[in-house]
Short mmCIF file of C-alpha atoms in Angstrom, two decimals:
data_model
loop_
_atom_site.label_atom_id
_atom_site.label_comp_id
_atom_site.label_asym_id
_atom_site.label_seq_id
_atom_site.Cartn_x
_atom_site.Cartn_y
_atom_site.Cartn_z
CA MET A 22 -18.51 -11.21 -7.52
CA ASP A 23 -17.69 -13.64 -10.29
CA ILE A 24 -15.40 -11.97 -12.69
CA ASP A 25 -13.33 -12.85 -15.68
CA PHE A 26 -10.12 -11.29 -16.80
CA GLN A 27 -11.52 -9.74 -19.88
CA LYS A 28 -14.03 -7.76 -17.82
CA LEU A 29 -11.27 -6.71 -15.42
CA LEU A 30 -9.09 -5.66 -18.30
CA ASP A 31 -11.85 -3.60 -19.94
CA GLY A 32 -12.72 -2.08 -16.53
CA VAL A 33 -9.11 -0.95 -15.94
CA LEU A 34 -8.60 0.45 -19.44
CA ASN A 35 -12.03 2.24 -19.29
CA LYS A 36 -11.02 3.86 -15.93
CA ASP A 37 -13.72 2.07 -13.95
CA VAL A 38 -12.68 2.63 -10.36
CA ARG A 39 -14.58 -0.36 -8.87
CA LEU A 40 -13.22 -2.80 -11.41
CA THR A 41 -9.72 -1.42 -11.13
CA SER A 42 -9.74 -1.75 -7.35
CA ARG A 43 -11.10 -5.28 -7.77
CA ALA A 44 -8.35 -6.08 -10.29
CA ILE A 45 -5.82 -5.01 -7.66
CA THR A 46 -7.48 -7.21 -5.03
CA LEU A 47 -7.29 -10.23 -7.30
CA VAL A 48 -3.67 -9.48 -8.14
CA GLU A 49 -2.92 -9.27 -4.46
CA ASN A 50 -4.71 -12.57 -3.75
CA GLU A 51 -2.75 -14.24 -6.67
CA ASN A 52 -6.00 -15.12 -8.38
CA PRO A 53 -5.42 -17.01 -11.68
CA GLU A 54 -7.75 -14.62 -13.58
CA SER A 55 -5.57 -11.77 -12.51
CA VAL A 56 -2.50 -13.35 -14.15
CA SER A 57 -4.40 -13.58 -17.42
CA MET A 58 -5.36 -9.96 -17.01
CA LEU A 59 -1.81 -8.82 -16.20
CA LYS A 60 -0.52 -10.57 -19.33
CA LYS A 61 -2.94 -8.61 -21.54
CA LEU A 62 -2.50 -5.46 -19.57
CA PHE A 63 1.33 -5.34 -19.99
CA LYS A 64 1.35 -3.69 -23.44
CA HIS A 65 -0.78 -0.83 -21.99
CA THR A 66 1.84 0.04 -19.36
CA GLY A 67 5.03 2.11 -19.36
CA ASN A 68 3.38 5.57 -19.62
CA ALA A 69 3.45 6.46 -15.96
CA LYS A 70 6.35 8.04 -14.04
CA ILE A 71 6.91 5.64 -11.17
CA ILE A 72 8.38 7.35 -8.21
CA GLY A 73 9.30 5.51 -5.01
CA ILE A 74 9.13 7.35 -1.69
CA THR A 75 11.02 5.66 1.10
CA GLY A 76 12.59 6.54 4.41
CA PRO A 77 12.45 5.67 8.11
CA PRO A 78 9.16 5.51 10.02
CA GLY A 79 7.71 8.85 10.88
CA SER A 80 9.85 10.78 8.40
CA GLY A 81 6.70 12.12 6.71
CA LYS A 82 6.45 9.86 3.65
CA SER A 83 2.66 9.81 3.66
CA THR A 84 2.22 13.53 4.13
CA LEU A 85 4.89 14.19 1.45
CA THR A 86 3.17 11.85 -0.97
CA ASP A 87 -0.11 13.57 -0.27
CA LYS A 88 1.48 16.98 -1.14
CA LEU A 89 3.34 15.63 -4.22
CA ALA A 90 0.05 14.26 -5.48
CA LYS A 91 -1.52 17.66 -4.99
CA ALA A 92 1.32 19.37 -6.84
CA ALA A 93 0.92 16.89 -9.74
CA ARG A 94 -2.85 17.54 -9.80
CA HIS A 95 -2.15 21.27 -10.06
CA GLN A 96 -0.42 20.59 -13.29
CA GLY A 97 -3.49 18.62 -14.43
CA LYS A 98 -1.79 15.24 -14.09
CA THR A 99 -3.51 12.18 -12.70
CA VAL A 100 -1.94 10.31 -9.77
CA GLY A 101 -1.88 6.77 -8.44
CA ILE A 102 -0.61 6.06 -4.99
CA VAL A 103 0.34 2.63 -3.66
CA ALA A 104 0.98 2.89 0.04
CA VAL A 105 2.49 -0.11 1.81
CA ASP A 106 2.36 -0.78 5.54
CA PRO A 107 3.55 -3.81 7.43
CA THR A 108 1.56 -7.07 7.84
CA SER A 109 1.75 -8.83 11.21
CA PRO A 110 3.94 -11.92 10.92
CA PHE A 111 1.88 -13.51 13.55
CA THR A 112 -1.77 -13.03 12.53
CA GLY A 113 -1.48 -11.91 8.92
CA GLY A 114 -3.46 -8.82 9.85
CA ALA A 115 -2.44 -5.28 9.26
CA ILE A 116 -3.33 -1.72 10.04
CA LEU A 117 -2.94 0.35 6.82
CA GLY A 118 -2.94 3.88 7.97
CA ASP A 119 -1.28 5.91 5.25
CA ARG A 120 -4.63 7.33 4.07
CA VAL A 121 -4.97 9.29 7.33
CA ARG A 122 -2.43 11.74 5.85
CA MET A 123 -4.15 11.87 2.49
CA GLN A 124 -7.49 13.39 3.34
CA GLU A 125 -7.80 16.30 0.91
CA ILE A 126 -6.99 14.27 -2.18
CA SER A 127 -9.05 11.31 -1.20
CA THR A 128 -12.17 12.37 -3.05
CA ASP A 129 -10.32 13.73 -6.08
CA PRO A 130 -11.33 11.60 -9.04
CA GLY A 131 -7.89 12.15 -10.54
CA VAL A 132 -6.28 10.36 -7.62
CA PHE A 133 -6.39 6.62 -6.93
CA ILE A 134 -5.02 5.59 -3.58
CA ARG A 135 -4.47 1.97 -2.69
CA SER A 136 -3.17 0.68 0.67
CA MET A 137 -1.33 -2.64 0.71
CA GLY A 138 -0.09 -4.91 3.44
CA THR A 139 3.34 -6.44 3.03
CA ARG A 140 1.84 -9.94 3.45
CA GLY A 141 5.12 -11.52 4.51
CA GLN A 142 7.30 -9.84 1.92
CA LEU A 143 10.49 -8.33 3.26
CA GLY A 144 12.19 -5.48 1.64
CA GLY A 145 9.77 -2.66 2.31
CA LEU A 146 7.13 -3.56 -0.24
CA ALA A 147 4.27 -5.99 -0.75
CA LYS A 148 4.77 -8.89 -3.16
CA ALA A 149 2.07 -7.66 -5.47
CA THR A 150 3.22 -4.01 -5.44
CA MET A 151 4.60 -4.15 -8.99
CA SER A 152 1.43 -5.69 -10.34
CA ALA A 153 -0.70 -3.11 -8.49
CA VAL A 154 1.45 -0.38 -10.06
CA ARG A 155 0.96 -1.91 -13.50
CA VAL A 156 -2.82 -1.82 -13.05
CA LEU A 157 -2.67 1.83 -12.15
CA ASP A 158 -0.37 2.51 -15.02
CA ALA A 159 -2.81 0.90 -17.54
CA TYR A 160 -5.65 2.74 -15.78
CA GLY A 161 -3.91 5.91 -16.94
CA CYS A 162 -2.19 7.48 -14.02
CA ASP A 163 0.43 9.99 -15.14
CA TYR A 164 2.36 9.66 -11.88
CA ILE A 165 2.46 6.67 -9.59
CA PHE A 166 3.94 7.15 -6.17
CA ILE A 167 4.98 4.03 -4.24
CA GLU A 168 5.24 4.67 -0.54
CA THR A 169 7.25 1.97 1.13
CA VAL A 170 6.85 0.86 4.72
CA GLY A 171 9.07 2.78 7.17
CA VAL A 172 12.49 1.41 6.38
CA GLY A 173 15.58 0.69 8.40
CA GLN A 174 18.81 -0.24 6.66
CA SER A 175 18.33 -2.78 4.04
CA GLU A 176 14.79 -2.55 2.65
CA VAL A 177 15.85 -1.52 -0.76
CA ASP A 178 13.39 -3.45 -2.96
CA ILE A 179 11.90 -0.12 -4.13
CA ILE A 180 14.81 0.27 -6.67
CA LYS A 181 13.54 -2.91 -8.39
CA LEU A 182 10.25 -1.20 -9.11
CA ALA A 183 10.48 2.50 -9.34
CA ASP A 184 11.87 4.66 -12.10
CA LEU A 185 13.43 6.91 -9.53
CA VAL A 186 13.72 6.76 -5.77
CA CYS A 187 13.30 9.62 -3.22
CA ILE A 188 14.78 9.03 0.23
CA VAL A 189 12.98 11.02 2.85
CA LEU A 190 14.99 11.94 5.95
CA ILE A 191 14.43 14.06 8.95
CA PRO A 192 16.93 16.08 11.11
CA GLY A 193 17.73 15.00 14.56
CA MET A 194 18.15 11.37 13.95
CA GLY A 195 21.89 11.79 14.63
CA ASP A 196 23.78 8.63 14.32
CA ASP A 197 20.93 6.87 12.59
CA ILE A 198 22.09 8.72 9.46
CA GLN A 199 25.46 7.10 9.80
CA SER A 200 24.07 3.68 10.32
CA ILE A 201 21.78 3.69 7.32
CA LYS A 202 24.57 4.87 4.98
CA ALA A 203 25.44 1.48 3.70
CA GLY A 204 22.02 0.15 2.54
CA ILE A 205 19.35 2.64 1.79
CA MET A 206 21.57 5.69 1.29
CA GLU A 207 23.00 4.12 -1.84
CA ILE A 208 19.64 3.87 -3.68
CA GLY A 209 18.42 7.50 -3.67
CA ASP A 210 18.05 9.51 -6.85
CA ILE A 211 16.72 12.37 -4.77
CA PHE A 212 17.33 13.08 -1.09
CA THR A 213 14.73 15.08 0.70
CA ILE A 214 15.14 16.50 4.17
CA ASN A 215 11.64 16.71 5.49
CA LYS A 216 10.36 18.52 8.60
CA CYS A 217 12.81 21.36 7.85
CA ASP A 218 11.29 23.53 10.52
CA ARG A 219 13.17 21.42 12.98
CA GLU A 220 16.57 21.89 14.45
CA GLY A 221 19.50 20.20 12.87
CA VAL A 222 18.62 20.69 9.26
CA GLU A 223 21.85 22.41 8.21
CA ARG A 224 23.90 19.68 9.88
CA LEU A 225 22.03 16.90 8.08
CA TYR A 226 22.16 18.94 4.83
CA THR A 227 25.97 19.20 5.03
CA GLU A 228 26.40 15.58 6.04
CA LEU A 229 24.35 14.37 3.12
CA ASN A 230 26.14 16.55 0.69
CA MET A 231 29.46 15.43 1.95
CA MET A 232 28.47 11.84 1.69
CA LEU A 233 27.21 12.35 -1.87
CA ASP A 234 30.34 14.18 -2.96
CA LEU A 235 32.26 11.08 -2.10
CA ARG A 236 30.44 8.99 -4.62
CA ASP A 237 31.74 7.85 -7.93
CA SER A 238 31.86 10.91 -9.97
CA SER A 239 30.67 9.21 -13.21
CA GLU A 240 27.21 8.84 -11.51
CA VAL A 241 24.60 11.55 -11.59
CA ARG A 242 24.81 13.28 -8.24
CA PRO A 243 21.47 13.14 -6.51
CA PRO A 244 20.09 16.54 -5.36
CA VAL A 245 19.48 17.20 -1.69
CA LEU A 246 16.21 19.03 -1.12
CA LYS A 247 14.38 20.58 1.84
CA THR A 248 10.69 20.27 2.48
CA ILE A 249 8.09 20.80 5.15
CA ALA A 250 5.46 18.41 3.96
CA GLN A 251 2.93 19.55 6.54
CA THR A 252 2.78 22.97 4.99
CA GLY A 253 3.70 21.90 1.46
CA GLU A 254 6.88 24.04 1.50
CA GLY A 255 9.41 22.80 -1.07
CA VAL A 256 7.12 20.13 -2.45
CA SER A 257 6.43 21.59 -5.90
CA GLU A 258 10.16 22.12 -6.23
CA MET A 259 10.67 18.44 -5.35
CA LEU A 260 8.25 17.40 -8.03
CA GLU A 261 10.03 19.67 -10.52
CA GLU A 262 13.33 18.12 -9.60
CA ALA A 263 11.87 14.67 -10.10
CA ASP A 264 10.52 15.60 -13.51
CA LYS A 265 13.88 17.04 -14.49
CA LEU A 266 15.61 13.89 -13.46
CA PHE A 267 13.12 11.74 -15.18
CA TYR A 268 13.65 13.76 -18.38
CA ASN A 269 17.47 13.43 -18.18
CA MET A 270 17.24 9.70 -17.54
CA LYS A 271 15.04 9.24 -20.58
CA GLU A 272 17.34 11.28 -22.74
CA SER A 273 20.49 9.51 -21.48
CA GLY A 274 18.82 6.08 -21.91
CA LYS A 275 19.31 5.42 -18.25
CA LEU A 276 15.49 5.07 -17.65
CA GLN A 277 15.13 2.40 -20.34
CA LYS A 278 18.20 0.59 -18.92
CA ARG A 279 16.73 0.65 -15.44
CA ARG A 280 13.33 -0.55 -16.58
CA LYS A 281 14.94 -3.46 -18.53
CA ARG A 282 16.97 -4.44 -15.42
CA ASN A 283 13.76 -4.30 -13.30
CA LEU A 284 11.91 -6.49 -15.81
CA LYS A 285 14.66 -9.10 -15.57
CA ILE A 286 14.38 -9.05 -11.75
CA GLU A 287 10.67 -9.43 -12.06
CA VAL A 288 10.94 -12.50 -14.08
CA GLU A 289 13.37 -14.00 -11.56
CA ASN A 290 10.90 -13.21 -8.75
CA ILE A 291 8.08 -14.79 -10.67
CA LEU A 292 10.14 -17.89 -11.32
CA THR A 293 11.24 -18.08 -7.66
CA SER A 294 7.65 -17.77 -6.51
CA ILE A 295 6.39 -20.48 -8.81
CA PHE A 296 9.24 -22.73 -7.92
CA VAL A 297 8.89 -22.21 -4.19
CA LYS A 298 5.11 -22.95 -4.43
CA LYS A 299 5.91 -26.17 -6.34
CA VAL A 300 8.55 -27.32 -3.86
CA ASN A 301 6.37 -26.49 -0.90
CA LYS A 302 3.55 -28.44 -2.43
CA VAL A 303 5.74 -31.46 -2.95
CA ALA A 304 7.17 -31.09 0.56
CA ALA A 305 3.65 -31.06 2.01
CA GLU A 306 2.56 -33.99 -0.20
CA THR A 307 5.33 -36.20 1.13
CA GLY A 308 3.63 -35.97 4.45
CA LEU A 309 7.05 -36.49 5.91
CA MET A 310 7.69 -33.07 7.26
CA ASP A 311 7.00 -34.12 10.84
CA ASP A 312 9.23 -37.15 10.48
CA TYR A 313 11.95 -35.00 9.01
CA ALA A 314 11.64 -32.64 11.93
CA ASP A 315 11.95 -35.52 14.40
CA LYS A 316 14.98 -36.89 12.66
CA MET A 317 16.67 -33.54 12.49
CA SER A 318 15.99 -32.88 16.24
CA LYS A 319 17.53 -36.30 17.07
CA LYS A 320 20.48 -35.36 14.83
CA GLU A 321 19.74 -38.27 12.63
CA SER A 322 19.47 -35.89 9.61
CA ASP A 323 20.09 -32.22 9.01
CA PRO A 324 18.30 -29.38 7.15
CA PHE A 325 20.46 -29.64 4.05
CA THR A 326 19.92 -33.41 3.58
CA VAL A 327 16.24 -32.87 4.10
CA ALA A 328 16.09 -30.11 1.51
CA GLU A 329 17.95 -32.34 -0.99
CA ASP A 330 15.56 -35.22 -0.25
CA ILE A 331 12.62 -33.04 -1.06
CA LEU A 332 14.16 -31.68 -4.13
CA ASN A 333 14.88 -35.16 -5.41
CA LYS A 334 11.11 -35.89 -5.25
CA LEU A 335 10.31 -33.10 -7.72
CA MET B 8 -5.24 -19.91 1.06
CA VAL B 9 -8.28 -17.94 2.19
CA ASP B 10 -8.29 -14.44 0.85
CA THR B 11 -7.52 -11.78 3.39
CA ILE B 12 -10.55 -9.78 4.58
CA ARG B 13 -10.15 -6.16 3.93
CA VAL B 14 -11.95 -3.76 6.24
CA LEU B 15 -12.28 0.04 6.23
CA VAL B 16 -12.60 1.58 9.73
CA ALA B 17 -13.80 5.17 9.41
CA LYS B 18 -15.00 7.91 11.63
CA PRO B 19 -17.72 10.08 10.01
CA GLY B 20 -18.83 13.30 11.55
CA LEU B 21 -17.30 15.75 13.79
CA ASP B 22 -16.70 14.00 17.17
CA GLY B 23 -13.01 13.65 17.88
CA HIS B 24 -13.06 10.37 19.78
CA ASP B 25 -11.59 7.51 17.98
CA ARG B 26 -10.55 5.27 20.82
CA GLY B 27 -13.35 2.80 20.12
CA ALA B 28 -12.60 2.72 16.41
CA LYS B 29 -8.98 2.13 17.16
CA VAL B 30 -9.70 -0.71 19.52
CA VAL B 31 -11.88 -2.30 16.85
CA ALA B 32 -9.26 -1.73 14.19
CA ARG B 33 -6.62 -3.41 16.40
CA ALA B 34 -8.86 -6.34 17.22
CA LEU B 35 -9.66 -6.96 13.56
CA ARG B 36 -5.89 -6.79 12.77
CA ASP B 37 -5.27 -9.32 15.44
CA ALA B 38 -7.95 -11.53 13.80
CA GLY B 39 -5.86 -11.50 10.63
CA MET B 40 -7.71 -8.82 8.61
CA GLU B 41 -6.20 -5.98 6.75
CA VAL B 42 -7.64 -2.81 8.27
CA ILE B 43 -7.58 0.39 6.42
CA TYR B 44 -7.79 3.19 8.91
CA THR B 45 -8.68 6.65 7.62
CA GLY B 46 -8.73 8.77 10.74
CA LEU B 47 -11.17 11.34 12.11
CA ARG B 48 -13.79 13.62 10.64
CA GLN B 49 -14.45 11.86 7.39
CA THR B 50 -17.11 12.98 5.06
CA PRO B 51 -19.43 10.32 3.60
CA GLU B 52 -17.85 11.05 0.20
CA GLN B 53 -14.32 10.43 1.55
CA ILE B 54 -15.44 7.15 3.19
CA VAL B 55 -17.06 5.90 0.12
CA ALA B 56 -14.19 6.81 -2.16
CA ALA B 57 -11.82 4.97 0.19
CA ALA B 58 -14.03 1.89 0.46
CA VAL B 59 -14.23 1.66 -3.39
CA GLN B 60 -10.54 2.28 -4.09
CA GLU B 61 -9.46 -0.05 -1.32
CA ASP B 62 -11.98 -2.69 -2.51
CA VAL B 63 -12.99 -3.53 1.10
CA GLN B 64 -15.46 -6.29 1.86
CA VAL B 65 -16.45 -4.52 5.14
CA LEU B 66 -16.97 -0.91 6.18
CA CYS B 67 -17.07 -0.16 9.88
CA MET B 68 -18.15 3.26 10.99
CA SER B 69 -18.05 4.61 14.45
CA ILE B 70 -19.89 7.65 15.56
CA LEU B 71 -20.42 9.26 18.96
CA SER B 72 -21.85 12.65 18.09
CA GLY B 73 -25.44 11.62 17.48
CA ALA B 74 -25.36 12.25 13.73
CA HIS B 75 -25.68 8.59 12.81
CA ASN B 76 -29.20 8.88 11.46
CA HIS B 77 -27.93 11.37 8.91
CA LEU B 78 -24.43 10.18 8.09
CA PHE B 79 -24.90 6.37 7.97
CA PRO B 80 -27.67 6.32 5.46
CA LYS B 81 -25.79 8.97 3.42
CA VAL B 82 -22.88 6.56 3.18
CA THR B 83 -25.04 3.58 2.07
CA GLU B 84 -26.73 5.76 -0.49
CA LEU B 85 -23.43 6.87 -1.95
CA LEU B 86 -22.28 3.21 -1.97
CA LYS B 87 -25.32 2.41 -3.97
CA GLN B 88 -24.47 5.15 -6.44
CA LYS B 89 -21.02 3.67 -6.90
CA ASP B 90 -22.39 0.21 -7.48
CA ALA B 91 -20.77 -0.98 -4.22
CA SER B 92 -23.82 -2.06 -2.15
CA ASP B 93 -22.24 -5.47 -1.79
CA ILE B 94 -19.99 -3.99 0.92
CA LEU B 95 -21.04 -5.13 4.34
CA VAL B 96 -21.63 -1.87 6.33
CA LEU B 97 -21.49 -1.98 10.16
CA GLY B 98 -22.17 0.82 12.57
CA GLY B 99 -20.86 1.40 16.09
CA GLY B 100 -20.62 4.01 18.79
CA VAL B 101 -23.22 5.71 20.99
CA ILE B 102 -26.43 4.80 19.24
CA PRO B 103 -29.79 4.65 20.92
CA GLU B 104 -31.69 1.32 20.65
CA ASP B 105 -34.64 3.15 19.06
CA ASP B 106 -32.55 4.31 16.14
CA ILE B 107 -31.22 0.91 15.16
CA PRO B 108 -34.23 -0.34 13.20
CA PHE B 109 -34.09 2.86 11.00
CA LEU B 110 -30.42 2.36 10.35
CA LYS B 111 -30.94 -1.31 9.45
CA GLU B 112 -33.62 -0.32 7.07
CA ASN B 113 -31.05 1.95 5.47
CA GLY B 114 -28.43 -0.62 4.70
CA ILE B 115 -26.50 -0.90 7.94
CA LYS B 116 -26.20 -4.61 8.50
CA GLU B 117 -25.55 -4.53 12.15
CA VAL B 118 -25.09 -1.96 14.90
CA PHE B 119 -22.69 -2.52 17.79
CA THR B 120 -23.18 -0.35 20.87
CA PRO B 121 -20.96 0.27 23.79
CA GLY B 122 -20.20 -2.94 25.72
CA THR B 123 -19.95 -5.10 22.60
CA SER B 124 -16.99 -7.49 22.81
CA THR B 125 -14.63 -7.29 19.83
CA GLU B 126 -15.08 -11.06 19.46
CA ASP B 127 -18.72 -10.49 18.54
CA ILE B 128 -17.71 -8.10 15.77
CA ILE B 129 -15.05 -10.43 14.39
CA THR B 130 -17.45 -13.35 14.44
CA PHE B 131 -20.14 -11.32 12.71
CA ILE B 132 -17.70 -10.21 9.97
CA LYS B 133 -16.37 -13.67 9.38
CA GLU B 134 -19.87 -15.06 9.10
CA ASN B 135 -21.14 -12.44 6.83
CA VAL B 136 -18.47 -11.65 4.20
#
């Protein structure tokens, strides 16, 4: 399908599902028309509440996102979901399986679900996640949930995108909780203990609260919530809590501050991406990469010198 | 860079056997495609909604219950209504030879029956998207 950015833009703003999904594809593929579209789209964004859902694999992020979407729909709000799953570093392929847990809402016209592969991006998100979120924001979603890949310790990119971040944990992971304290545990605005019908909930609840009580008291203390996503228990309360937090952040100016910070980061990322592409192009054009590799393996040169050589050709 | 091929692998109907669908999904993944897997017991409406929102170029459906003559054409009909007939629709599963011409008349581009090698499916997709 040949498509220009004006048509895409109109499609998104007029809530055309097919054109909106096409717009996201072009954004993901870094199509030049999509950049023109994103530029025009920008002033139509900023109305959605962007909520990040992150946590270890199997903690119930997809199911929880499904139920949160349903709770938002009960209030008559529209929902966008961007669900990220890992891309194979070897083949570039991916199995995107988050929709499996989102059956009931999948035909609701008030819900737009989009699965994305990370496509080489580390940090728990896909490179084009922010742009996809923008498209859904302009499309008119009241809430946008970003579901990250199952994360370990340091995949904290979600804070650079979301207005607020929910960390989903499950009981019985024992020492894992300790080990993730340093990275991901620092970025939560809300902590949710999911699968609360399992053993060990109280212990985790206490541990989390103890950890949070040790934080800098000038910061807003994140609430610790309990849910059973499978049955929906505690989920509407979680959404209420998110709304309350969102409201407070808006009132206190924290939301605006966070969004500004995120925009700065986005510009840096765009610059890096443009720069890297340019450098890689120059490196490829030298046709010397194999020679460089030979020299380095014979210890006649080293990676730093090679990098400087290539930079000097810019 | 060549754009990544996006494929939806779906199981319409009521049979609960998705081994075949999963094998195909895995093979397509290994061939470098992004495979959106939606799980068992999908209605045609769910499949089409997913195909459109995910903007897939290819839709693979597997069915073992015998309801293919009803469900496959229903999906292609709904795709047409959503202005999405450009999606390449493939069928698979236990499908009698005699039913294949009818399915092809109804917008199923190709039907892969038991014994098909995953290579054949990959090649077909790459040649037809």
